[in-house]
Coordinates of C-alpha atoms in Angstrom, one line a residue:
M1 CA -46.8 -6.4 18.7
G2 CA -43.9 -6.2 16.2
N3 CA -43.4 -8.6 13.3
A4 CA -42.0 -11.4 15.0
I5 CA -44.6 -14.5 16.0
K6 CA -45.7 -14.1 19.7
N7 CA -47.2 -16.7 21.8
V8 CA -48.0 -17.0 25.4
A9 CA -49.7 -19.5 27.5
G10 CA -52.0 -20.6 30.3
M11 CA -51.8 -23.2 32.7
S12 CA -54.3 -24.2 35.6
L13 CA -52.7 -26.5 38.0
G14 CA -55.6 -26.8 40.4
G15 CA -57.0 -30.2 41.4
G16 CA -55.5 -33.4 42.9
R17 CA -52.5 -35.5 41.6
K18 CA -54.8 -37.5 39.6
E19 CA -57.1 -34.8 38.2
N20 CA -56.5 -33.9 34.6
F21 CA -55.1 -30.3 33.6
F22 CA -54.8 -28.6 30.4
F23 CA -52.4 -26.1 28.4
S24 CA -53.6 -23.1 26.4
L25 CA -51.2 -21.5 23.9
L26 CA -52.2 -18.2 22.3
E27 CA -50.3 -17.3 19.3
Y28 CA -50.2 -14.0 17.4
Y29 CA -49.7 -13.7 13.7
P30 CA -48.6 -10.4 12.8
E31 CA -49.4 -10.5 9.0
K32 CA -52.9 -11.1 10.1
Q33 CA -52.8 -9.3 13.0
R34 CA -55.1 -12.0 14.5
W35 CA -54.7 -14.3 17.7
F36 CA -55.3 -18.0 17.3
L37 CA -55.9 -20.6 19.9
K38 CA -52.9 -22.8 18.6
S39 CA -52.9 -25.4 21.0
L40 CA -55.3 -26.5 23.9
H41 CA -53.4 -29.8 25.1
Q42 CA -55.2 -32.1 27.9
V43 CA -53.2 -34.6 29.8
K44 CA -54.6 -37.1 31.2
D45 CA -53.2 -39.1 34.1
E46 CA -53.3 -42.5 32.8
E47 CA -51.5 -41.5 29.6
I48 CA -48.2 -40.7 30.9
R49 CA -46.0 -42.1 33.8
D50 CA -44.9 -38.1 34.9
R51 CA -47.4 -35.6 34.0
D52 CA -44.8 -32.9 35.1
E53 CA -42.5 -34.3 32.4
I54 CA -45.0 -33.1 29.8
I55 CA -45.4 -29.7 31.1
T56 CA -41.5 -29.1 30.4
S57 CA -41.8 -30.9 26.9
W58 CA -44.6 -29.0 25.9
V59 CA -42.9 -25.6 26.9
E60 CA -39.9 -26.6 24.9
Q61 CA -41.7 -28.0 21.8
Y62 CA -43.4 -24.4 21.3
G63 CA -40.7 -22.4 22.3
L64 CA -42.2 -20.5 24.9
T65 CA -40.8 -17.8 27.1
Q66 CA -43.9 -16.8 28.8
L67 CA -46.5 -18.6 31.1
V68 CA -49.2 -17.5 33.1
V69 CA -50.5 -19.9 36.2
D70 CA -52.8 -19.6 38.9
F71 CA -50.7 -20.5 42.1
P72 CA -48.6 -18.5 44.1
L73 CA -45.2 -18.1 42.7
S74 CA -43.6 -16.5 45.7
Q75 CA -43.5 -17.2 49.7
P76 CA -45.3 -15.4 52.4
P77 CA -43.1 -12.9 54.7
C78 CA -42.5 -15.6 57.3
E79 CA -39.2 -17.3 56.9
E80 CA -37.3 -20.2 58.4
S81 CA -34.5 -18.1 59.0
C82 CA -36.7 -15.9 61.5
L83 CA -37.7 -19.0 63.7
S84 CA -34.9 -18.8 66.2
V85 CA -35.9 -15.1 67.3
C86 CA -39.6 -15.5 66.3
K87 CA -42.0 -13.5 68.9
G88 CA -45.3 -14.5 67.0
A89 CA -47.1 -13.4 64.2
S90 CA -48.6 -10.5 65.9
Q91 CA -44.9 -9.1 66.6
C92 CA -43.6 -9.9 63.0
P93 CA -40.7 -7.2 62.7
R94 CA -40.8 -7.9 58.8
L95 CA -40.9 -4.3 57.2
E96 CA -43.5 -5.3 54.4
V97 CA -45.9 -6.9 57.2
Q98 CA -45.8 -3.7 59.2
Q99 CA -46.7 -1.5 56.5
V100 CA -49.5 -3.4 55.3
R101 CA -51.0 -3.5 58.9
A102 CA -50.3 0.3 59.3
E103 CA -52.6 0.8 56.3
M104 CA -55.0 -1.7 57.0
Q105 CA -55.6 0.0 60.6
A106 CA -55.7 3.6 58.9
L107 CA -58.5 2.5 56.7
L108 CA -60.4 1.2 59.9
D109 CA -59.6 4.4 61.6
E110 CA -60.7 6.7 58.7
D111 CA -63.9 4.7 58.4
A112 CA -64.4 5.1 62.4
E113 CA -63.9 8.8 62.1
F114 CA -66.5 9.0 59.2
C115 CA -69.0 7.3 61.5
K116 CA -68.2 9.7 64.3
L117 CA -68.6 13.0 62.5
N118 CA -71.8 12.3 61.0
P119 CA -73.5 8.8 62.4
K120 CA -77.0 9.5 61.0
K121 CA -75.6 9.8 57.3
Y122 CA -73.1 7.1 57.9
E123 CA -76.1 4.7 58.9
Q124 CA -78.0 5.9 56.0
E125 CA -75.0 5.3 53.4
R126 CA -74.7 1.9 54.8
V127 CA -78.4 0.9 54.4
K128 CA -78.6 2.3 51.0
A129 CA -75.5 0.0 50.2
L130 CA -77.3 -3.0 51.5
E131 CA -80.0 -2.2 48.8
V132 CA -80.5 -5.3 46.4
D133 CA -79.9 -3.8 43.0
Y134 CA -79.3 -6.3 40.1
S135 CA -78.7 -3.2 37.7
K136 CA -75.9 -1.5 39.9
N137 CA -72.4 -2.0 38.7
I138 CA -70.7 -3.9 41.4
L139 CA -67.1 -2.4 40.5
K140 CA -68.2 1.1 40.7
K141 CA -66.8 1.4 44.2
N142 CA -63.8 -0.1 45.2
P143 CA -63.8 -2.0 48.9
D144 CA -61.4 0.3 50.1
E145 CA -63.6 3.7 49.6
H146 CA -65.2 4.7 52.5
M147 CA -67.8 3.7 53.7
L148 CA -66.4 0.3 54.1
S149 CA -68.6 -2.6 54.0
K150 CA -69.1 -4.8 57.2
S151 CA -67.5 -7.9 55.6
F152 CA -64.3 -5.7 54.4
K153 CA -64.0 -4.1 58.0
R154 CA -64.1 -7.7 59.4
K155 CA -61.5 -9.0 57.1
L156 CA -59.5 -5.9 58.1
R157 CA -59.8 -6.7 61.7
K158 CA -58.7 -10.3 61.1
G159 CA -55.6 -8.9 60.2
F160 CA -52.4 -9.8 57.8
T161 CA -50.7 -13.4 58.9
P162 CA -47.4 -13.1 57.6
Y163 CA -47.3 -16.9 57.2
W164 CA -50.3 -17.0 55.2
H165 CA -50.9 -14.1 53.0
R166 CA -48.5 -11.9 50.9
P167 CA -48.4 -8.1 50.2
I168 CA -50.7 -8.9 46.8
D169 CA -53.2 -10.1 49.0
F170 CA -54.0 -6.6 50.5
W171 CA -54.0 -5.0 47.0
V172 CA -56.6 -7.7 46.0
W173 CA -58.7 -7.0 49.2
K174 CA -58.7 -3.1 48.4
N175 CA -59.5 -3.4 44.8
Y176 CA -61.7 -6.6 44.8
Y177 CA -63.0 -7.9 48.6
D178 CA -66.6 -7.0 48.2
Q179 CA -67.0 -8.3 44.6
L180 CA -65.1 -11.6 44.9
L181 CA -67.2 -11.9 47.9
D182 CA -70.7 -10.8 45.9
V183 CA -70.3 -12.9 43.0
F184 CA -67.8 -15.7 43.9
K185 CA -68.4 -16.4 47.5
M186 CA -64.8 -16.4 48.1
S187 CA -62.4 -14.2 49.5
Y188 CA -58.5 -14.1 48.0
D189 CA -56.1 -15.3 50.0
S190 CA -52.5 -16.5 48.6
F191 CA -52.4 -19.9 50.3
G192 CA -56.5 -20.3 51.2
N193 CA -56.6 -22.9 48.5
V194 CA -53.2 -24.1 47.7
S195 CA -52.3 -27.5 49.1
V196 CA -48.8 -28.8 50.2
M197 CA -49.0 -31.4 47.4
L198 CA -49.5 -28.3 44.8
L199 CA -46.5 -26.2 46.3
A200 CA -44.2 -29.4 46.0
R201 CA -45.2 -30.1 42.5
L202 CA -44.6 -26.1 41.5
K203 CA -41.0 -26.3 43.2
Y204 CA -40.4 -29.4 41.2
L205 CA -41.5 -27.8 38.1
V206 CA -39.7 -24.7 38.3
R207 CA -36.4 -26.6 38.9
H208 CA -37.1 -28.3 35.5
L209 CA -38.5 -25.6 33.5
P210 CA -36.0 -23.8 30.7
K211 CA -34.2 -21.3 32.8
D212 CA -35.6 -18.3 29.8
L213 CA -39.3 -19.1 31.0
K214 CA -40.8 -16.2 32.5
M215 CA -43.6 -17.0 34.7
Y216 CA -46.6 -14.7 36.0
E217 CA -49.3 -15.3 38.4
S218 CA -52.8 -14.4 37.8
N219 CA -56.4 -15.2 39.3
I220 CA -59.6 -16.5 37.2
Q221 CA -62.1 -14.7 39.3
I222 CA -60.2 -11.3 39.1
C223 CA -60.0 -11.8 35.3
L224 CA -63.7 -12.7 35.0
L225 CA -64.4 -9.2 37.2
E226 CA -62.2 -7.3 34.8
L227 CA -64.0 -8.7 31.7
Y228 CA -67.3 -7.4 33.5
R229 CA -66.0 -4.0 34.0
A230 CA -65.1 -4.0 30.2
R231 CA -68.6 -5.0 29.5
V232 CA -67.4 -8.3 27.6
V233 CA -69.4 -10.3 30.1
S234 CA -72.3 -9.6 32.4
K235 CA -73.1 -10.4 35.9
S236 CA -75.8 -13.0 35.1
L237 CA -73.2 -14.9 33.1
L238 CA -70.8 -14.9 36.1
L239 CA -73.5 -16.3 38.5
Q240 CA -74.6 -18.8 35.9
L241 CA -71.4 -20.5 36.2
F242 CA -72.4 -21.7 39.6
D243 CA -75.3 -23.4 38.4
L244 CA -74.8 -27.1 37.1
D245 CA -77.4 -26.8 34.6
L246 CA -76.3 -23.6 33.0
A247 CA -72.6 -23.6 33.6
S248 CA -71.6 -25.0 30.1
V249 CA -73.6 -22.7 28.7
A250 CA -72.3 -19.7 30.6
R251 CA -68.7 -20.7 29.8
E252 CA -69.6 -21.0 25.9
Q253 CA -71.0 -17.4 26.0
I254 CA -68.2 -15.9 27.7
V255 CA -65.8 -17.8 25.5
L256 CA -67.3 -16.5 22.7
N257 CA -67.8 -12.8 24.0
V258 CA -64.1 -13.1 24.6
E259 CA -63.3 -14.5 21.1
K260 CA -64.9 -11.3 19.4
H261 CA -63.8 -8.4 21.6
M262 CA -60.0 -9.7 21.8
G263 CA -59.7 -10.9 18.3
I264 CA -59.1 -14.5 19.0
F265 CA -59.6 -17.4 16.3
I266 CA -61.1 -20.6 18.3
Y267 CA -61.1 -23.9 16.4
E268 CA -64.8 -25.5 16.9
N269 CA -63.2 -28.8 18.7
D270 CA -61.5 -26.7 21.1
L271 CA -64.5 -24.6 21.6
T272 CA -66.1 -27.7 22.5
T273 CA -63.3 -28.6 25.2
I274 CA -63.2 -25.2 26.7
V275 CA -67.1 -25.5 27.3
K276 CA -67.1 -29.0 28.7
N277 CA -64.1 -28.8 30.9
S278 CA -63.9 -25.9 33.7
Q279 CA -60.3 -26.6 33.8
A280 CA -59.7 -25.7 30.2
F281 CA -62.0 -22.9 30.4
E282 CA -59.7 -21.7 33.3
S283 CA -56.4 -22.2 31.4
F284 CA -57.8 -20.5 28.4
L285 CA -58.6 -17.3 30.5
L286 CA -55.0 -17.7 32.0
S287 CA -53.7 -17.6 28.4
V288 CA -55.9 -14.0 27.7
V289 CA -54.5 -12.6 30.9
G290 CA -51.1 -13.2 28.9
Q291 CA -52.2 -11.8 25.6
Q292 CA -53.1 -8.7 27.4
M293 CA -49.9 -8.6 29.3
L294 CA -48.1 -8.9 25.8
M295 CA -50.5 -5.9 24.5
R296 CA -49.7 -3.9 27.6
N297 CA -53.1 -3.7 28.6
L298 CA -52.7 -4.5 32.4
R299 CA -53.8 -2.7 35.6
E300 CA -51.2 -1.1 37.5
I301 CA -50.1 -2.5 40.8
P302 CA -47.9 -1.0 43.2
S303 CA -44.3 -2.6 43.2
W304 CA -44.3 -3.4 46.4
C305 CA -47.1 -6.0 45.9
N306 CA -44.6 -7.8 43.9
S307 CA -41.5 -7.1 45.9
D308 CA -41.5 -10.8 46.8
G309 CA -41.0 -12.2 43.2
G310 CA -44.6 -13.2 42.5
N311 CA -45.0 -11.5 39.3
F312 CA -48.7 -11.1 40.0
I313 CA -50.8 -9.5 37.2
V314 CA -54.5 -8.3 36.4
P315 CA -55.5 -7.6 32.9
S316 CA -57.6 -5.0 31.7
F317 CA -59.7 -5.2 29.1
E318 CA -61.4 -1.7 28.6
E319 CA -58.8 -0.6 26.0
Q320 CA -60.5 -3.2 23.5

């Protein structure tokens, strides 16, 4: 980590215009060889005239140079410059679109070949995969490993939409599609949960943030799955996040586990805030993703996934 004090922040900007949000700042002190949750700042709509100005002032106050967020930092391949000659999404000539679609079709063709060569064994494996086993490691098999699940094949058949998806979407599907569906009942789509209002706010922020601020993109659910892979959290804890009666207890246990395994000191009042507020919890997790980035503990992502400038990162906690 070096001798200089290093910090990194996480910020979840989900929600509506009037919904509160949080900044989470982690700072590393080399003389103590420990991370501290330096700031967990809540911004309430009624407190200021322009909440977006608070973001820029907070970045400047702490001299931040790296920020992890949970919204798209790049655009899908479909561009306005193509409109005059566009022949439709299905005939998109963009190279990255054609490459992703070719890989998707190759996975489907390989799976069909497995079924054709030994249909009986294929069906037996399918039935076995559908068996409910709560002790099973949900990350033991990647979605793109044969045989493919029915849900993943449906996703591949739906195709890659150039005005909705980015290349990173396909990488996420290959590595997490079945698990995201199993645990969180969701599918990752770059612009699946992003409102026009949020995109407009992002463009405004980027114009006003310091030029030397490096922004990275990550995903809360994928971070939680990686914590599960490293046995920092259990599947039951992840499922409890959906239970209104157990969600706060689950958040507390997850944060305490992260605090222990990642060497982070959290003040009691900040812990209470994280436990009570889901957005504070998500911003904290994004700052933890940033911590792992500074410690060079990231999953390797092919360069073509971030060729659009998205800077998508996924933490790896297994080295802790």
